[in-house]
C-alpha positions as a printed NumPy array, in Angstrom:
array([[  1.527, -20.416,  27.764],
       [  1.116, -23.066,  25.107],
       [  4.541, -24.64 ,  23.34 ],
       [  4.292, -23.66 ,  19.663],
       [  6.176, -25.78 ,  16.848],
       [  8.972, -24.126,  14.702],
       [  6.873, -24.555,  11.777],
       [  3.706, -22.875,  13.249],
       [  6.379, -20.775,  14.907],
       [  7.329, -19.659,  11.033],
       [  3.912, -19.318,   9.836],
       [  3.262, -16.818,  12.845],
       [  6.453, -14.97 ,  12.062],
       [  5.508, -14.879,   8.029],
       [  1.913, -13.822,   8.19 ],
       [  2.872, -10.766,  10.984],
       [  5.809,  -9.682,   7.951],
       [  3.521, -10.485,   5.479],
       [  0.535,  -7.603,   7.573],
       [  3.041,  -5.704,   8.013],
       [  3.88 ,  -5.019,   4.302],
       [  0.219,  -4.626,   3.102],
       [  0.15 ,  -2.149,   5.865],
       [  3.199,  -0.26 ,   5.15 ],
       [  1.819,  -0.142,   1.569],
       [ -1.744,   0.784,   2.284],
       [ -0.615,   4.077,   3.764],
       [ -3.4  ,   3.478,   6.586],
       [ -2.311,   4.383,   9.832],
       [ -3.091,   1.875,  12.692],
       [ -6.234,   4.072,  14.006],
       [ -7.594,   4.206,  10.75 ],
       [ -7.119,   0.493,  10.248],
       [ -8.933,  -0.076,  13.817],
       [-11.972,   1.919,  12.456],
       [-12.006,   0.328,   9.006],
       [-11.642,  -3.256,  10.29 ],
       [-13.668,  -3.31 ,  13.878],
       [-10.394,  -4.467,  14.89 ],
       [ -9.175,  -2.672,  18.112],
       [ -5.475,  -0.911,  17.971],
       [ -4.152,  -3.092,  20.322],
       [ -4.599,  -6.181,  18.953],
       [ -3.649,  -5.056,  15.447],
       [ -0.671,  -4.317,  16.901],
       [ -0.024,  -6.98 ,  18.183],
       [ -1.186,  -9.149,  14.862],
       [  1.863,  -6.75 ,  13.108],
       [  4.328,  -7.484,  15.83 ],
       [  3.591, -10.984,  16.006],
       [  2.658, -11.413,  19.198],
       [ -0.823, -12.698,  18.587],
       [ -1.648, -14.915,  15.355],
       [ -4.061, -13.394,  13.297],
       [ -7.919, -15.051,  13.549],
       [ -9.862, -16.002,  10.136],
       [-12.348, -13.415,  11.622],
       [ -9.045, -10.498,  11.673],
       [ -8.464, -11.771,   8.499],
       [-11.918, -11.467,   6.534],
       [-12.2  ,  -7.678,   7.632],
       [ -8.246,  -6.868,   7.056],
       [ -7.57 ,  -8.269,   3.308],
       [-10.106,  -5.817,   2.073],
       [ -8.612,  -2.724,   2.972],
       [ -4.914,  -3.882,   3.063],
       [ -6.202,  -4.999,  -0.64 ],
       [ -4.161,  -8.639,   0.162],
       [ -5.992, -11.873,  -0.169],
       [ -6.151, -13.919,   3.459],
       [ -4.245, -17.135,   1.868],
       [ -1.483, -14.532,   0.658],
       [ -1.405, -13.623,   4.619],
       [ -0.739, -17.341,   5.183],
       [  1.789, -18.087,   2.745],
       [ -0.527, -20.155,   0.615],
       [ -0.26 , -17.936,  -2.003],
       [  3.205, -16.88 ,  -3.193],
       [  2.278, -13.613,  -4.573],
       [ -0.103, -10.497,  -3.947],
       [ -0.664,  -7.511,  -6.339],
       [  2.518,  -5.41 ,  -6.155],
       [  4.608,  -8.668,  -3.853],
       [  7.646,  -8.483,  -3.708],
       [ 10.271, -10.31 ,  -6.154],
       [ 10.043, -13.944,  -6.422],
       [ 12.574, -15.112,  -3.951],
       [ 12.344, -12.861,  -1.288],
       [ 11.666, -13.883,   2.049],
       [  8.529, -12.784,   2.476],
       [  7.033, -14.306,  -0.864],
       [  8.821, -17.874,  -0.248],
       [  5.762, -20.502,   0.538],
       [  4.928, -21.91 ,   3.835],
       [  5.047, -25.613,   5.104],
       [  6.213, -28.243,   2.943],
       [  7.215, -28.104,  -1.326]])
């Protein structure tokens, strides 16, 4: 298995809590996620659970219906529609600033 830095290590960990919230609030279960997105169960799974990073391609067909934007995923942005507070740990940024 390939090493992985902290910091990618971090950026992993964020964007699998970050999917995880827009899921929790889309209401969506995980099969109807898999049939919106293409996306088999499996691997959304194991996008949410961090055990795979999410791919640009994951991320172009599940921003739509989780309603989150792909660089709020990543921690470029610090806030989606209904984010958490400023300060939490899920809204802090990623990398360096």
């Amino acid at each position: 298995m390939e090493q992985v830095s902290l910091e990618d290590r971090q950026v992993f960990d964020r964007a699998a809590a970050r999917l995880v919230l827009a899921w929790s609030r889309s209401g969506l279960t995980i099969n109807e996620v898999s049939e919106l997105s293409g996306i088999g169960r499996s691997t959304i799974y194991r996008y949410l659970t961090g055990q795979r990073f999410v791919s640009a391609y994951a991320l172009m067909h599940l921003c739509p219906i989780l309603h989150v934007s792909s660089d709020w995923i990543l921690g470029i942005e610090r806030e989606a529609p209904g984010a958490p507070p400023p300060g939490s740990p899920l809204t802090s940024g990623v990398g360096h600033g």
